Amino acid sequence: MKLVFLGPPGAGKGTQAQRIMREYGVIQISTGDLLRANIRNNTVLGIEAAKFINQGDLVSDDLIVNMIKNELEYQDMDNGYLLDGFPRTLPQAKVLDKMLKDRDEDLNAVLVLNVPEEDLIKRLSGRRTCSRTGKTFHMVFNPPKPADLIDINDLYQREDDKEETVKRRLEIYRNQTQPLIEYYTKKGKACEIDGTGNLTDVFGRIKSVLDKVIKDQINN
Ligand code: AMP
């Protein structure tokens, strides 16, 4: 399955992506995680990207497109993939169309996780990320369990999860990323999913959509 995951910051894409990977065996390619790994490793890309990320702005399309092209080249994608956080602008979506065409591939679905803004602010302010694994948790709604093998001292609050930056990220989502929903609706790919409620309920909704996608794929 070839999937794109769209949704505002804090909608739970990262957490649900982990479940989708486990259930369907696809790999997750998260541009946010790739950028944070570059920042941790102090690469040229990381240093440039951090200036934008820490302020809640988007990294330039050129940097993102180069990064994702490299990633797609060396990843083993035979079982399919879930693009999480890419595309985020119309120009990026058009580059993705071209990349897919060159690979003779098509997206099966674009999952759109919808959550009202007031919930997003609550979710993001409680979010903590593990500096070793990159896994995300919520101190109230999804705290780390013993099986996660997380040292609490490794959890940190992302600079861009602080309140003022969160507001800026939401505004950018509305202006630059939301238009992609219409773009993919016109292509018949967008599947809107209610992202409110507990993680298991949300995953149940995602699963019904994906099981239908698989069924349609088999029937075609
Ligand atoms: P995320 O973890 O997906 O919320 O991404 C964190 C930050 O990385 C975003 O707020 C952007 O600054 C940057 N970023 C991630 N993906 C993209 C993208 N496709 N285009 C531009 N900036 C991105």
PDB file of C-alpha atoms and ligand atoms in Angstrom:
ATOM      1  CA  MET A   1       0.000   0.000   0.000  1.00  0.00           C
ATOM      2  CA  LYS A   2       1.221   3.466  -0.830  1.00  0.00           C
ATOM      3  CA  LEU A   3      -0.218   6.047   1.488  1.00  0.00           C
ATOM      4  CA  VAL A   4       0.063   9.702   2.414  1.00  0.00           C
ATOM      5  CA  PHE A   5      -0.842  10.847   5.906  1.00  0.00           C
ATOM      6  CA  LEU A   6      -2.239  14.393   6.139  1.00  0.00           C
ATOM      7  CA  GLY A   7      -3.442  16.232   9.191  1.00  0.00           C
ATOM      8  CA  PRO A   8      -2.624  19.206  11.388  1.00  0.00           C
ATOM      9  CA  PRO A   9       0.256  19.112  13.864  1.00  0.00           C
ATOM     10  CA  GLY A  10      -0.857  17.224  16.958  1.00  0.00           C
ATOM     11  CA  ALA A  11      -3.555  15.204  15.181  1.00  0.00           C
ATOM     12  CA  GLY A  12      -1.735  12.002  16.170  1.00  0.00           C
ATOM     13  CA  LYS A  13      -0.215  11.078  12.802  1.00  0.00           C
ATOM     14  CA  GLY A  14       3.081   9.877  14.311  1.00  0.00           C
ATOM     15  CA  THR A  15       1.407   7.628  16.890  1.00  0.00           C
ATOM     16  CA  GLN A  16      -1.104   6.199  14.428  1.00  0.00           C
ATOM     17  CA  ALA A  17       1.648   5.722  11.832  1.00  0.00           C
ATOM     18  CA  GLN A  18       3.434   3.371  14.252  1.00  0.00           C
ATOM     19  CA  ARG A  19       0.261   1.275  14.552  1.00  0.00           C
ATOM     20  CA  ILE A  20      -0.291   1.276  10.779  1.00  0.00           C
ATOM     21  CA  MET A  21       3.289   0.041  10.286  1.00  0.00           C
ATOM     22  CA  ARG A  22       2.792  -2.799  12.761  1.00  0.00           C
ATOM     23  CA  GLU A  23      -0.593  -3.828  11.328  1.00  0.00           C
ATOM     24  CA  TYR A  24       0.127  -3.537   7.596  1.00  0.00           C
ATOM     25  CA  GLY A  25       3.922  -3.941   7.371  1.00  0.00           C
ATOM     26  CA  VAL A  26       4.414  -0.668   5.482  1.00  0.00           C
ATOM     27  CA  ILE A  27       7.330   1.596   6.350  1.00  0.00           C
ATOM     28  CA  GLN A  28       6.774   5.091   7.682  1.00  0.00           C
ATOM     29  CA  ILE A  29       8.732   7.906   6.095  1.00  0.00           C
ATOM     30  CA  SER A  30       8.360  10.979   8.275  1.00  0.00           C
ATOM     31  CA  THR A  31       9.968  14.162   7.012  1.00  0.00           C
ATOM     32  CA  GLY A  32       9.713  15.648  10.533  1.00  0.00           C
ATOM     33  CA  ASP A  33      11.652  12.675  12.013  1.00  0.00           C
ATOM     34  CA  LEU A  34      14.244  12.843   9.234  1.00  0.00           C
ATOM     35  CA  LEU A  35      14.753  16.546   9.832  1.00  0.00           C
ATOM     36  CA  ARG A  36      15.059  16.065  13.605  1.00  0.00           C
ATOM     37  CA  ALA A  37      17.653  13.303  13.047  1.00  0.00           C
ATOM     38  CA  ASN A  38      19.609  15.750  10.856  1.00  0.00           C
ATOM     39  CA  ILE A  39      19.388  18.375  13.594  1.00  0.00           C
ATOM     40  CA  ARG A  40      20.635  15.895  16.231  1.00  0.00           C
ATOM     41  CA  ASN A  41      23.542  14.937  13.962  1.00  0.00           C
ATOM     42  CA  ASN A  42      24.380  18.560  13.192  1.00  0.00           C
ATOM     43  CA  THR A  43      24.339  18.046   9.429  1.00  0.00           C
ATOM     44  CA  VAL A  44      24.336  21.003   7.033  1.00  0.00           C
ATOM     45  CA  LEU A  45      20.676  20.231   6.287  1.00  0.00           C
ATOM     46  CA  GLY A  46      19.873  20.016  10.006  1.00  0.00           C
ATOM     47  CA  ILE A  47      21.480  23.367  10.793  1.00  0.00           C
ATOM     48  CA  GLU A  48      19.575  25.063   7.953  1.00  0.00           C
ATOM     49  CA  ALA A  49      16.261  23.336   8.764  1.00  0.00           C
ATOM     50  CA  ALA A  50      16.400  24.101  12.513  1.00  0.00           C
ATOM     51  CA  LYS A  51      16.082  27.837  11.805  1.00  0.00           C
ATOM     52  CA  PHE A  52      12.645  27.254  10.297  1.00  0.00           C
ATOM     53  CA  ILE A  53      11.420  24.378  12.449  1.00  0.00           C
ATOM     54  CA  ASN A  54      12.073  26.099  15.772  1.00  0.00           C
ATOM     55  CA  GLN A  55       9.929  29.033  14.682  1.00  0.00           C
ATOM     56  CA  GLY A  56       7.095  26.835  13.456  1.00  0.00           C
ATOM     57  CA  ASP A  57       7.772  27.650   9.788  1.00  0.00           C
ATOM     58  CA  LEU A  58       8.027  25.164   6.953  1.00  0.00           C
ATOM     59  CA  VAL A  59      11.416  24.153   5.604  1.00  0.00           C
ATOM     60  CA  SER A  60      11.852  25.143   1.932  1.00  0.00           C
ATOM     61  CA  ASP A  61      10.369  22.846  -0.704  1.00  0.00           C
ATOM     62  CA  ASP A  62      13.810  22.342  -2.313  1.00  0.00           C
ATOM     63  CA  LEU A  63      15.421  21.012   0.854  1.00  0.00           C
ATOM     64  CA  ILE A  64      12.492  18.721   1.589  1.00  0.00           C
ATOM     65  CA  VAL A  65      12.266  17.375  -1.944  1.00  0.00           C
ATOM     66  CA  ASN A  66      15.998  16.542  -2.046  1.00  0.00           C
ATOM     67  CA  MET A  67      15.801  14.869   1.331  1.00  0.00           C
ATOM     68  CA  ILE A  68      12.780  12.741   0.416  1.00  0.00           C
ATOM     69  CA  LYS A  69      14.243  11.749  -2.962  1.00  0.00           C
ATOM     70  CA  ASN A  70      17.386  10.442  -1.226  1.00  0.00           C
ATOM     71  CA  GLU A  71      15.303   8.597   1.329  1.00  0.00           C
ATOM     72  CA  LEU A  72      13.071   6.924  -1.254  1.00  0.00           C
ATOM     73  CA  GLU A  73      16.135   5.753  -3.139  1.00  0.00           C
ATOM     74  CA  TYR A  74      17.690   3.679  -0.409  1.00  0.00           C
ATOM     75  CA  GLN A  75      14.653   2.499   1.561  1.00  0.00           C
ATOM     76  CA  ASP A  76      13.240  -0.955   0.981  1.00  0.00           C
ATOM     77  CA  MET A  77       9.696  -0.091  -0.020  1.00  0.00           C
ATOM     78  CA  ASP A  78       8.483  -3.395  -1.402  1.00  0.00           C
ATOM     79  CA  ASN A  79       5.791  -3.735   1.281  1.00  0.00           C
ATOM     80  CA  GLY A  80       4.559  -0.212   0.685  1.00  0.00           C
ATOM     81  CA  TYR A  81       5.002   3.031   2.568  1.00  0.00           C
ATOM     82  CA  LEU A  82       3.275   5.743   4.504  1.00  0.00           C
ATOM     83  CA  LEU A  83       4.482   9.261   3.827  1.00  0.00           C
ATOM     84  CA  ASP A  84       3.966  11.151   7.059  1.00  0.00           C
ATOM     85  CA  GLY A  85       4.387  14.928   6.850  1.00  0.00           C
ATOM     86  CA  PHE A  86       5.061  14.978   3.119  1.00  0.00           C
ATOM     87  CA  PRO A  87       3.714  16.573   0.984  1.00  0.00           C
ATOM     88  CA  ARG A  88       2.819  19.672   2.961  1.00  0.00           C
ATOM     89  CA  THR A  89       2.474  22.222   0.153  1.00  0.00           C
ATOM     90  CA  LEU A  90       0.982  22.131  -3.345  1.00  0.00           C
ATOM     91  CA  PRO A  91       4.407  22.325  -5.057  1.00  0.00           C
ATOM     92  CA  GLN A  92       5.540  19.319  -2.955  1.00  0.00           C
ATOM     93  CA  ALA A  93       2.384  17.408  -3.964  1.00  0.00           C
ATOM     94  CA  LYS A  94       3.167  18.071  -7.633  1.00  0.00           C
ATOM     95  CA  VAL A  95       6.747  16.836  -7.180  1.00  0.00           C
ATOM     96  CA  LEU A  96       5.376  13.706  -5.519  1.00  0.00           C
ATOM     97  CA  ASP A  97       3.033  13.130  -8.482  1.00  0.00           C
ATOM     98  CA  LYS A  98       6.039  13.277 -10.796  1.00  0.00           C
ATOM     99  CA  MET A  99       8.139  11.003  -8.576  1.00  0.00           C
ATOM    100  CA  LEU A 100       5.330   8.429  -8.486  1.00  0.00           C
ATOM    101  CA  LYS A 101       4.887   8.622 -12.236  1.00  0.00           C
ATOM    102  CA  ASP A 102       8.619   8.025 -12.760  1.00  0.00           C
ATOM    103  CA  ARG A 103       8.397   4.980 -10.492  1.00  0.00           C
ATOM    104  CA  ASP A 104       5.248   3.804 -12.254  1.00  0.00           C
ATOM    105  CA  GLU A 105       3.364   3.890  -8.962  1.00  0.00           C
ATOM    106  CA  ASP A 106       0.128   5.407  -7.721  1.00  0.00           C
ATOM    107  CA  LEU A 107      -1.071   6.291  -4.244  1.00  0.00           C
ATOM    108  CA  ASN A 108      -3.748   3.994  -2.830  1.00  0.00           C
ATOM    109  CA  ALA A 109      -5.089   6.576  -0.415  1.00  0.00           C
ATOM    110  CA  VAL A 110      -4.441   9.855   1.338  1.00  0.00           C
ATOM    111  CA  LEU A 111      -5.525   9.589   4.958  1.00  0.00           C
ATOM    112  CA  VAL A 112      -6.687  12.909   6.409  1.00  0.00           C
ATOM    113  CA  LEU A 113      -6.822  12.930  10.193  1.00  0.00           C
ATOM    114  CA  ASN A 114      -9.203  15.669  11.399  1.00  0.00           C
ATOM    115  CA  VAL A 115      -9.040  17.108  14.933  1.00  0.00           C
ATOM    116  CA  PRO A 116     -10.513  20.464  16.100  1.00  0.00           C
ATOM    117  CA  GLU A 117      -7.961  23.193  16.892  1.00  0.00           C
ATOM    118  CA  GLU A 118      -8.709  23.473  20.617  1.00  0.00           C
ATOM    119  CA  ASP A 119      -7.902  19.762  21.047  1.00  0.00           C
ATOM    120  CA  LEU A 120      -4.695  20.141  19.052  1.00  0.00           C
ATOM    121  CA  ILE A 121      -3.340  22.808  21.383  1.00  0.00           C
ATOM    122  CA  LYS A 122      -4.062  20.591  24.436  1.00  0.00           C
ATOM    123  CA  ARG A 123      -2.451  17.599  22.785  1.00  0.00           C
ATOM    124  CA  LEU A 124       0.691  19.397  21.645  1.00  0.00           C
ATOM    125  CA  SER A 125       1.378  21.059  24.981  1.00  0.00           C
ATOM    126  CA  GLY A 126       1.443  17.635  26.736  1.00  0.00           C
ATOM    127  CA  ARG A 127       3.489  15.933  24.050  1.00  0.00           C
ATOM    128  CA  ARG A 128       6.977  14.679  24.892  1.00  0.00           C
ATOM    129  CA  THR A 129       9.476  13.083  22.517  1.00  0.00           C
ATOM    130  CA  CYS A 130      12.130  10.502  23.384  1.00  0.00           C
ATOM    131  CA  SER A 131      15.576  11.838  22.430  1.00  0.00           C
ATOM    132  CA  ARG A 132      16.898   8.323  21.819  1.00  0.00           C
ATOM    133  CA  THR A 133      14.126   6.705  19.774  1.00  0.00           C
ATOM    134  CA  GLY A 134      12.157   9.670  18.440  1.00  0.00           C
ATOM    135  CA  LYS A 135       8.944   8.043  19.755  1.00  0.00           C
ATOM    136  CA  THR A 136       6.262  10.454  20.938  1.00  0.00           C
ATOM    137  CA  PHE A 137       4.052  10.242  24.021  1.00  0.00           C
ATOM    138  CA  HIS A 138       1.465  12.375  25.758  1.00  0.00           C
ATOM    139  CA  MET A 139       1.908  12.782  29.474  1.00  0.00           C
ATOM    140  CA  VAL A 140      -1.868  12.482  30.060  1.00  0.00           C
ATOM    141  CA  PHE A 141      -3.385  10.653  27.077  1.00  0.00           C
ATOM    142  CA  ASN A 142      -0.549   8.296  26.089  1.00  0.00           C
ATOM    143  CA  PRO A 143       2.160   8.063  28.773  1.00  0.00           C
ATOM    144  CA  PRO A 144       5.093   5.684  28.196  1.00  0.00           C
ATOM    145  CA  LYS A 145       4.462   2.101  29.409  1.00  0.00           C
ATOM    146  CA  PRO A 146       7.152  -0.192  30.878  1.00  0.00           C
ATOM    147  CA  ALA A 147       7.221  -2.133  27.575  1.00  0.00           C
ATOM    148  CA  ASP A 148       8.285   1.039  25.750  1.00  0.00           C
ATOM    149  CA  LEU A 149      11.610   0.849  27.650  1.00  0.00           C
ATOM    150  CA  ILE A 150      11.741   4.621  27.915  1.00  0.00           C
ATOM    151  CA  ASP A 151      13.932   6.427  30.424  1.00  0.00           C
ATOM    152  CA  ILE A 152      11.797   9.356  31.584  1.00  0.00           C
ATOM    153  CA  ASN A 153      14.938  11.555  31.545  1.00  0.00           C
ATOM    154  CA  ASP A 154      15.172  11.068  27.780  1.00  0.00           C
ATOM    155  CA  LEU A 155      11.784  12.721  27.221  1.00  0.00           C
ATOM    156  CA  TYR A 156      11.850  16.333  26.116  1.00  0.00           C
ATOM    157  CA  GLN A 157       9.401  18.930  24.836  1.00  0.00           C
ATOM    158  CA  ARG A 158      10.056  19.844  21.226  1.00  0.00           C
ATOM    159  CA  GLU A 159      10.928  23.523  20.788  1.00  0.00           C
ATOM    160  CA  ASP A 160       8.142  23.749  18.199  1.00  0.00           C
ATOM    161  CA  ASP A 161       5.541  22.289  20.622  1.00  0.00           C
ATOM    162  CA  LYS A 162       5.623  25.460  22.750  1.00  0.00           C
ATOM    163  CA  GLU A 163       2.377  27.421  22.633  1.00  0.00           C
ATOM    164  CA  GLU A 164       3.272  30.422  20.422  1.00  0.00           C
ATOM    165  CA  THR A 165       5.014  28.170  17.902  1.00  0.00           C
ATOM    166  CA  VAL A 166       2.075  25.770  17.902  1.00  0.00           C
ATOM    167  CA  LYS A 167      -0.276  28.629  16.895  1.00  0.00           C
ATOM    168  CA  ARG A 168       2.031  29.530  14.030  1.00  0.00           C
ATOM    169  CA  ARG A 169       2.207  25.883  12.881  1.00  0.00           C
ATOM    170  CA  LEU A 170      -1.594  25.645  12.899  1.00  0.00           C
ATOM    171  CA  GLU A 171      -1.871  28.820  10.821  1.00  0.00           C
ATOM    172  CA  ILE A 172       0.643  27.448   8.324  1.00  0.00           C
ATOM    173  CA  TYR A 173      -1.280  24.182   8.180  1.00  0.00           C
ATOM    174  CA  ARG A 174      -4.491  26.073   7.347  1.00  0.00           C
ATOM    175  CA  ASN A 175      -2.849  28.180   4.652  1.00  0.00           C
ATOM    176  CA  GLN A 176      -0.400  25.797   3.018  1.00  0.00           C
ATOM    177  CA  THR A 177      -1.323  22.192   3.780  1.00  0.00           C
ATOM    178  CA  GLN A 178      -5.125  22.182   4.011  1.00  0.00           C
ATOM    179  CA  PRO A 179      -5.493  22.977   0.273  1.00  0.00           C
ATOM    180  CA  LEU A 180      -3.995  19.521  -0.358  1.00  0.00           C
ATOM    181  CA  ILE A 181      -7.205  17.940   0.945  1.00  0.00           C
ATOM    182  CA  GLU A 182      -9.106  19.414  -1.986  1.00  0.00           C
ATOM    183  CA  TYR A 183      -6.264  18.477  -4.338  1.00  0.00           C
ATOM    184  CA  TYR A 184      -6.462  14.813  -3.317  1.00  0.00           C
ATOM    185  CA  THR A 185     -10.267  14.825  -3.079  1.00  0.00           C
ATOM    186  CA  LYS A 186     -10.391  15.817  -6.755  1.00  0.00           C
ATOM    187  CA  LYS A 187      -8.114  12.867  -7.520  1.00  0.00           C
ATOM    188  CA  GLY A 188     -10.481  10.580  -5.571  1.00  0.00           C
ATOM    189  CA  LYS A 189      -7.758   9.705  -3.038  1.00  0.00           C
ATOM    190  CA  ALA A 190      -8.662  11.617   0.134  1.00  0.00           C
ATOM    191  CA  CYS A 191     -10.186   9.606   3.005  1.00  0.00           C
ATOM    192  CA  GLU A 192     -11.183  11.867   5.884  1.00  0.00           C
ATOM    193  CA  ILE A 193     -10.993  10.287   9.345  1.00  0.00           C
ATOM    194  CA  ASP A 194     -12.268  11.623  12.644  1.00  0.00           C
ATOM    195  CA  GLY A 195      -9.123  11.881  14.804  1.00  0.00           C
ATOM    196  CA  THR A 196     -10.900  12.650  18.091  1.00  0.00           C
ATOM    197  CA  GLY A 197     -11.283  10.196  20.960  1.00  0.00           C
ATOM    198  CA  ASN A 198      -8.875   7.585  22.233  1.00  0.00           C
ATOM    199  CA  LEU A 199      -6.002   6.134  20.217  1.00  0.00           C
ATOM    200  CA  THR A 200      -7.660   2.738  19.794  1.00  0.00           C
ATOM    201  CA  ASP A 201     -10.918   4.219  18.480  1.00  0.00           C
ATOM    202  CA  VAL A 202      -9.024   6.385  16.009  1.00  0.00           C
ATOM    203  CA  PHE A 203      -6.974   3.402  14.859  1.00  0.00           C
ATOM    204  CA  GLY A 204     -10.216   1.424  14.405  1.00  0.00           C
ATOM    205  CA  ARG A 205     -11.473   4.120  12.008  1.00  0.00           C
ATOM    206  CA  ILE A 206      -8.176   4.119  10.112  1.00  0.00           C
ATOM    207  CA  LYS A 207      -8.268   0.341   9.906  1.00  0.00           C
ATOM    208  CA  SER A 208     -11.762   0.305   8.363  1.00  0.00           C
ATOM    209  CA  VAL A 209     -10.576   2.726   5.691  1.00  0.00           C
ATOM    210  CA  LEU A 210      -7.394   0.757   4.958  1.00  0.00           C
ATOM    211  CA  ASP A 211      -9.129  -2.621   4.926  1.00  0.00           C
ATOM    212  CA  LYS A 212     -11.513  -1.216   2.327  1.00  0.00           C
ATOM    213  CA  VAL A 213      -8.571   0.134   0.302  1.00  0.00           C
ATOM    214  CA  ILE A 214      -7.016  -3.343   0.304  1.00  0.00           C
ATOM    215  CA  LYS A 215     -10.316  -4.967  -0.673  1.00  0.00           C
ATOM    216  CA  ASP A 216     -10.764  -2.516  -3.577  1.00  0.00           C
ATOM    217  CA  GLN A 217      -7.174  -3.211  -4.656  1.00  0.00           C
ATOM    218  CA  ILE A 218      -7.864  -6.954  -4.751  1.00  0.00           C
ATOM    219  CA  ASN A 219     -11.109  -6.463  -6.696  1.00  0.00           C
ATOM    220  CA  ASN A 220      -9.459  -4.260  -9.324  1.00  0.00           C
TER     221      ASN A 220
HETATM  222  P1  AMP B   1       6.354  17.218  11.978  1.00  0.00           P
HETATM  223  O1  AMP B   1       7.129  16.354  12.911  1.00  0.00           O
HETATM  224  O2  AMP B   1       5.796  16.480  10.794  1.00  0.00           O
HETATM  225  O3  AMP B   1       5.301  18.037  12.694  1.00  0.00           O
HETATM  226  O4  AMP B   1       7.396  18.270  11.355  1.00  0.00           O
HETATM  227  C1  AMP B   1       8.093  19.181  12.189  1.00  0.00           C
HETATM  228  C2  AMP B   1       8.555  20.376  11.379  1.00  0.00           C
HETATM  229  O5  AMP B   1       9.438  19.935  10.333  1.00  0.00           O
HETATM  230  C3  AMP B   1       7.457  21.150  10.672  1.00  0.00           C
HETATM  231  O6  AMP B   1       6.816  22.093  11.509  1.00  0.00           O
HETATM  232  C4  AMP B   1       8.242  21.831   9.553  1.00  0.00           C
HETATM  233  O7  AMP B   1       8.992  22.921  10.049  1.00  0.00           O
HETATM  234  C5  AMP B   1       9.255  20.742   9.170  1.00  0.00           C
HETATM  235  N1  AMP B   1       8.709  19.887   8.087  1.00  0.00           N
HETATM  236  C6  AMP B   1       8.373  18.563   8.173  1.00  0.00           C
HETATM  237  N2  AMP B   1       7.923  18.102   7.001  1.00  0.00           N
HETATM  238  C7  AMP B   1       7.954  19.154   6.146  1.00  0.00           C
HETATM  239  C8  AMP B   1       7.589  19.333   4.794  1.00  0.00           C
HETATM  240  N3  AMP B   1       7.076  18.328   4.053  1.00  0.00           N
HETATM  241  N4  AMP B   1       7.758  20.573   4.238  1.00  0.00           N
HETATM  242  C9  AMP B   1       8.272  21.591   4.945  1.00  0.00           C
HETATM  243  N5  AMP B   1       8.620  21.505   6.236  1.00  0.00           N
HETATM  244  C10 AMP B   1       8.478  20.293   6.843  1.00  0.00           C
END
